[in-house]
C-alpha positions as a printed NumPy array, in Angstrom:
array([[  8.038,  28.219, -35.884],
       [ 11.479,  27.155, -34.697],
       [ 10.041,  25.894, -31.399],
       [  7.397,  23.863, -33.24 ],
       [ 10.03 ,  22.332, -35.546],
       [ 12.246,  21.48 , -32.589],
       [  9.337,  19.865, -30.759],
       [  8.455,  17.722, -33.775],
       [ 12.084,  16.665, -34.17 ],
       [ 12.302,  15.726, -30.481],
       [  9.161,  13.63 , -30.716],
       [ 10.344,  11.873, -33.869],
       [ 13.729,  11.19 , -32.281],
       [ 12.12 ,   9.829, -29.116],
       [  9.831,   7.533, -31.101],
       [ 12.665,   6.297, -33.326],
       [ 14.826,   5.517, -30.279],
       [ 11.935,   3.644, -28.685],
       [ 11.294,   1.676, -31.882],
       [ 14.996,   0.823, -32.23 ],
       [ 15.162,  -0.321, -28.616],
       [ 12.097,  -2.514, -29.023],
       [ 13.495,  -4.068, -32.209],
       [ 16.781,  -4.849, -30.443],
       [ 15.008,  -6.504, -27.509],
       [ 12.809,  -8.597, -29.782],
       [ 15.777,  -9.828, -31.81 ],
       [ 17.715, -10.588, -28.618],
       [ 14.754, -12.457, -27.154],
       [ 14.4  , -14.623, -30.263],
       [ 18.124, -15.41 , -30.327],
       [ 18.96 , -15.824, -26.644],
       [ 15.699, -16.466, -24.825],
       [ 15.806, -13.11 , -23.039],
       [ 15.728, -13.749, -19.276],
       [ 16.038,  -9.986, -18.69 ],
       [ 13.251,  -8.941, -21.044],
       [  9.891, -10.105, -22.329],
       [  8.114,  -8.994, -25.499],
       [  4.466,  -9.129, -26.54 ],
       [  3.222,  -8.223, -29.997],
       [  0.664,  -5.594, -28.99 ],
       [  2.508,  -3.869, -26.131],
       [  6.174,  -4.209, -27.108],
       [  8.87 ,  -5.212, -24.595],
       [  9.39 ,  -5.16 , -20.845],
       [ 12.934,  -5.023, -19.49 ],
       [ 14.082,  -5.639, -15.945],
       [ 15.943,  -2.762, -14.394],
       [ 14.034,   0.095, -16.009],
       [ 11.118,   2.012, -14.499],
       [  8.537,   0.397, -16.791],
       [  8.679,  -3.089, -15.237],
       [  8.338,  -4.444, -11.705],
       [ 11.788,  -5.801, -10.726],
       [ 10.34 ,  -9.042,  -9.319],
       [  8.852, -10.325, -12.578],
       [  7.363,  -9.752, -15.998],
       [  3.653,  -9.276, -16.634],
       [  1.5  , -12.032, -18.073],
       [  0.42 , -11.905, -21.705],
       [ -2.256,  -9.394, -22.769],
       [ -4.49 , -12.334, -23.704],
       [ -4.362, -13.855, -20.22 ],
       [ -4.867, -10.529, -18.429],
       [ -7.826,  -9.697, -20.677],
       [ -7.974,  -5.955, -20.017],
       [-11.269,  -4.272, -20.914],
       [-12.097,  -0.59 , -21.266],
       [-15.758,   0.184, -20.569],
       [-16.679,   3.708, -21.647],
       [-19.588,   5.684, -20.172],
       [-20.833,   9.246, -20.553],
       [-23.507,  11.439, -18.99 ],
       [-25.742,  10.533, -21.933],
       [-24.974,   6.813, -21.559],
       [-24.679,   6.317, -17.79 ],
       [-26.16 ,   2.843, -17.643],
       [-24.749,   1.256, -20.764],
       [-21.071,   0.942, -21.573],
       [-19.413,   0.68 , -24.942],
       [-16.243,  -1.393, -24.911],
       [-13.345,   0.354, -26.604],
       [ -9.757,  -0.565, -27.414],
       [ -6.73 ,   0.716, -29.27 ],
       [ -8.173,  -0.885, -32.426],
       [-11.648,   0.699, -32.142],
       [-12.578,   2.547, -35.371],
       [-12.763,   6.325, -35.188],
       [-16.413,   6.245, -36.239],
       [-17.316,   4.279, -33.091],
       [-15.471,   6.716, -30.843],
       [-16.588,   9.944, -32.501],
       [-19.936,  10.188, -30.701],
       [-18.064,  10.226, -27.371],
       [-14.852,  12.054, -28.183],
       [-15.989,  14.415, -30.941],
       [-16.856,  17.007, -28.285],
       [-14.307,  18.342, -25.813],
       [-14.765,  16.761, -22.379],
       [-12.603,  15.652, -19.497],
       [-11.567,  12.005, -19.645],
       [-11.511,   9.989, -16.409],
       [-10.2  ,   6.454, -15.856],
       [-10.778,   4.312, -12.754],
       [ -8.538,   1.278, -12.167],
       [ -9.352,  -1.364,  -9.53 ],
       [ -6.92 ,  -3.27 ,  -7.334],
       [ -5.975,  -6.837,  -6.375],
       [ -8.82 ,  -9.34 ,  -6.189],
       [-11.285,  -6.906,  -7.734],
       [-12.799,  -6.636, -11.195],
       [-16.074,  -7.112, -12.999],
       [-17.804,  -8.225,  -9.786],
       [-16.76 ,  -5.093,  -7.866],
       [-19.185,  -2.278,  -7.122],
       [-16.553,   0.384,  -6.426],
       [-15.852,   1.339, -10.083],
       [-19.57 ,   1.617, -10.84 ],
       [-20.175,   3.775,  -7.768],
       [-17.288,   6.05 ,  -8.736],
       [-18.647,   6.292, -12.288],
       [-22.134,   7.175, -11.057],
       [-20.778,   9.839,  -8.688],
       [-18.715,  11.503, -11.402],
       [-21.423,  11.458, -14.068],
       [-23.943,  12.834, -11.589],
       [-21.853,  15.992, -11.243],
       [-19.73 ,  16.207, -14.365],
       [-20.23 ,  15.844, -18.118],
       [-17.171,  13.735, -18.852],
       [-16.146,  10.537, -20.578],
       [-15.581,   7.909, -17.889],
       [-13.661,   4.674, -18.508],
       [-13.712,   1.723, -16.123],
       [-10.535,  -0.311, -16.638],
       [-11.174,  -3.981, -15.871],
       [ -8.226,  -6.357, -15.572],
       [-10.082,  -9.009, -13.607],
       [ -8.073, -12.033, -14.727],
       [ -4.773, -10.24 , -14.245],
       [ -5.662,  -9.104, -10.721],
       [ -7.285, -12.254,  -9.391],
       [ -6.355, -13.982,  -6.14 ],
       [ -4.395, -15.634,  -4.68 ],
       [ -1.165, -14.854,  -6.587],
       [ -0.407, -11.279,  -5.586],
       [  3.072, -11.308,  -7.139],
       [  1.598, -12.018, -10.58 ],
       [ -1.051,  -9.329, -10.176],
       [  1.62 ,  -6.843,  -9.089],
       [  3.709,  -7.606, -12.181],
       [  0.644,  -7.186, -14.39 ],
       [  0.289,  -3.542, -13.359],
       [  3.044,  -2.652, -15.837],
       [  1.109,  -4.26 , -18.687],
       [ -2.236,  -2.634, -17.864],
       [ -0.602,   0.771, -17.441],
       [  0.993,   0.432, -20.856],
       [ -2.307,  -0.592, -22.445],
       [ -4.009,   2.525, -21.058],
       [ -1.143,   4.689, -22.342],
       [ -1.43 ,   3.229, -25.851],
       [ -5.189,   3.822, -25.845],
       [ -4.655,   7.409, -24.687],
       [ -2.093,   7.966, -27.429],
       [ -4.629,   6.805, -30.026],
       [ -7.358,   9.062, -28.63 ],
       [ -5.164,  12.171, -28.419],
       [ -3.924,  11.624, -31.977],
       [ -7.332,  10.929, -33.538],
       [ -9.111,  13.676, -31.577],
       [ -6.376,  16.296, -31.051],
       [ -8.809,  19.166, -30.482],
       [-11.137,  17.407, -28.047],
       [ -9.042,  14.836, -26.139],
       [ -6.242,  16.68 , -24.376],
       [ -3.717,  14.883, -22.2  ],
       [ -3.905,  17.787, -19.753],
       [ -7.611,  16.99 , -19.204],
       [ -7.048,  13.289, -18.435],
       [ -7.535,  12.077, -14.847],
       [ -6.475,   8.564, -13.787],
       [ -7.765,   7.22 , -10.463],
       [ -6.289,   3.987,  -9.138],
       [ -6.969,   1.994,  -5.982],
       [ -4.227,  -0.162,  -4.407],
       [ -2.427,  -1.892,  -7.303],
       [ -4.496,   0.295,  -9.607],
       [ -2.587,   3.328,  -8.332],
       [  0.642,   1.808,  -9.645],
       [ -1.106,   0.968, -12.93 ],
       [ -1.748,   4.707, -13.214],
       [  1.909,   5.424, -12.51 ],
       [  3.1  ,   3.047, -15.228],
       [  0.581,   4.623, -17.597],
       [  1.848,   8.116, -16.905],
       [  5.484,   7.168, -17.492],
       [  4.716,   5.222, -20.655],
       [  2.507,   7.971, -22.076],
       [  5.252,  10.55 , -21.56 ],
       [  7.813,   8.264, -23.218],
       [  5.749,   7.644, -26.357],
       [  4.251,  11.131, -26.776],
       [  6.502,  13.612, -24.935],
       [  3.337,  14.798, -23.191],
       [  2.165,  14.456, -19.616],
       [ -1.158,  13.28 , -18.234],
       [ -3.053,  15.976, -16.349],
       [ -3.779,  14.236, -13.064],
       [ -3.346,  10.948, -11.236],
       [ -5.107,  10.188,  -7.958],
       [ -3.718,   7.277,  -5.957],
       [ -6.131,   5.732,  -3.462],
       [ -4.036,   3.867,  -0.888],
       [ -1.323,   2.633,  -3.308],
       [ -0.276,  -0.943,  -2.503],
       [  2.888,  -1.475,  -0.459],
       [  3.944,  -5.114,  -1.058],
       [  6.61 ,  -5.407,  -3.809],
       [  6.389,  -1.667,  -4.531],
       [  7.7  ,   0.213,  -1.481],
       [ 11.385,  -0.265,  -2.34 ],
       [ 10.961,  -1.101,  -6.024],
       [ 11.621,   2.314,  -7.521],
       [  8.617,   1.853,  -9.839],
       [  5.768,   2.835,  -7.521],
       [  3.465,   5.755,  -8.294],
       [  5.408,   8.991,  -7.977],
       [  4.974,  12.733,  -8.244],
       [  6.472,  12.999, -11.746],
       [  3.977,  10.593, -13.36 ],
       [  1.474,  13.403, -14.132],
       [  1.191,  17.177, -14.001],
       [ -0.536,  16.73 , -10.65 ],
       [ -0.43 ,  13.617,  -8.47 ],
       [ -2.505,  13.469,  -5.299],
       [ -2.602,  10.475,  -2.975],
       [ -4.888,   9.454,  -0.111],
       [ -3.283,   7.089,   2.417],
       [ -5.701,   5.162,   4.646],
       [ -3.878,   1.915,   5.486],
       [ -0.185,   2.766,   5.245],
       [  2.427,   0.655,   6.963],
       [  4.166,  -2.703,   6.702],
       [  2.422,  -5.692,   5.151],
       [  3.792,  -7.878,   7.958],
       [  1.74 ,  -5.788,  10.383],
       [ -1.473,  -6.106,   8.411],
       [ -1.108,  -2.873,   6.458],
       [ -1.651,  -2.853,   2.714],
       [ -0.862,   0.751,   1.75 ],
       [  2.53 ,   2.18 ,   0.885],
       [  4.202,   4.164,   3.671],
       [  5.948,   6.856,   1.667],
       [  5.036,  10.058,  -0.098],
       [  4.061,   9.338,  -3.711],
       [  2.512,  12.583,  -4.946],
       [  2.888,  16.326,  -4.912],
       [  0.129,  16.265,  -2.308],
       [ -0.375,  13.307,   0.056],
       [ -3.331,  13.141,   2.447],
       [ -3.249,  11.115,   5.685],
       [ -6.785,  11.027,   7.164],
       [ -6.727,   9.856,  10.793],
       [ -2.964,   9.511,  10.451],
       [ -3.292,   7.473,   7.261],
       [ -2.881,   4.093,   8.932],
       [ -6.135,   2.93 ,  10.48 ],
       [ -9.691,   4.004,   9.722],
       [-12.893,   3.548,  11.739],
       [-14.784,   0.448,  10.641],
       [-11.878,  -1.09 ,   8.741],
       [ -9.719,  -3.144,  11.095],
       [ -7.452,  -6.048,  10.173],
       [ -7.693,  -7.476,  13.682],
       [-11.495,  -7.372,  13.906],
       [-11.612,  -9.465,  10.739],
       [ -9.215, -12.07 ,  12.096],
       [-11.313, -12.435,  15.255],
       [-13.838, -14.218,  13.034],
       [-11.672, -16.677,  11.088],
       [-12.691, -17.362,   7.498],
       [-10.95 , -18.966,   4.561],
       [ -8.147, -16.782,   3.184],
       [-10.17 , -15.421,   0.271],
       [-13.017, -14.395,   2.55 ],
       [-10.704, -12.646,   4.989],
       [ -8.943, -10.759,   2.233],
       [-12.241,  -9.822,   0.626],
       [-13.579,  -8.319,   3.865],
       [-10.387,  -6.379,   4.513],
       [-10.241,  -5.137,   0.932],
       [-13.922,  -4.198,   0.83 ],
       [-13.6  ,  -2.162,   4.029],
       [-10.409,  -0.484,   2.865],
       [-11.88 ,   0.265,  -0.564],
       [-15.013,   1.726,   0.975],
       [-13.107,   4.028,   3.321],
       [-10.634,   5.454,   0.817],
       [-13.187,   5.814,  -1.977],
       [-15.718,   7.531,   0.269],
       [-13.011,   9.948,   1.385],
       [-12.068,  10.704,  -2.206],
       [-15.674,  11.134,  -3.354],
       [-16.446,  13.428,  -0.42 ],
       [-13.395,  15.519,  -1.279],
       [-14.305,  15.589,  -4.981],
       [-17.996,  16.412,  -4.534],
       [-17.14 ,  19.172,  -2.045],
       [-14.679,  20.566,  -4.573],
       [-17.359,  20.553,  -7.265],
       [-19.715,  22.505,  -5.001],
       [-17.03 ,  25.098,  -4.326],
       [-16.373,  25.497,  -8.052],
       [-20.087,  26.017,  -8.714]])
């Protein structure tokens, strides 16, 4: 009884401190313009220098990023229902009224509604597992060519996922458990997952069960202090397939980010996915990046799916 009371007090104190901090930042922004912080009505405030914001810039507004959450289940594999933090409980009950694992997939830079990777991941999971599967689309916030803006937007999208998770765990406390949540992020999406994990812990005093980082992006994150890290979930596993320096054509972060980091073929270069082979056939910048990204996405996602499906067979 004493432990339960102490836990409730800690949560209330944490929430009140967060609310007070947000109120202070909003007042300061309205009075002084706030070059060190930026506030949005639905997601509260971002402050430079903490671990919830990319040091190089603030995220765009939620309206301009246009994040969407498309929910699928084994019973509704081919048709998504779009959910949000404001979705009524009645709409969500048919999905979350029964205890199931909850999986999120988050795409990377230059990807979005046109990408096949999230759909293929969804199909693979629902073929083997009766879970609720959410494809997080932030197409406008991740679009080319402005990588620095997309990188900054990862903080916003991560926070939006955390707020949605908070709603689901509060409205369905017996069937949506944070320990059964699995976030999977590719490239910038891996850092979205990291921001989500940190934010969720801050606002709930709970931890997400698992985060899988698929080749987390290096540019603007390697030395930022806000990249995906081992403390962002109960278990963080990372697959590195293109690690190295961006100046040398590598797009993946070259440092350990999880409790377990995998380095297939050394984690730097994979068969069939070469930066130099792409540049031998010059295209416009968007085309070159698309081919590199598509090859990189294919390699790391196939590796993850092979690992996951093999794990499912062993469990059976």
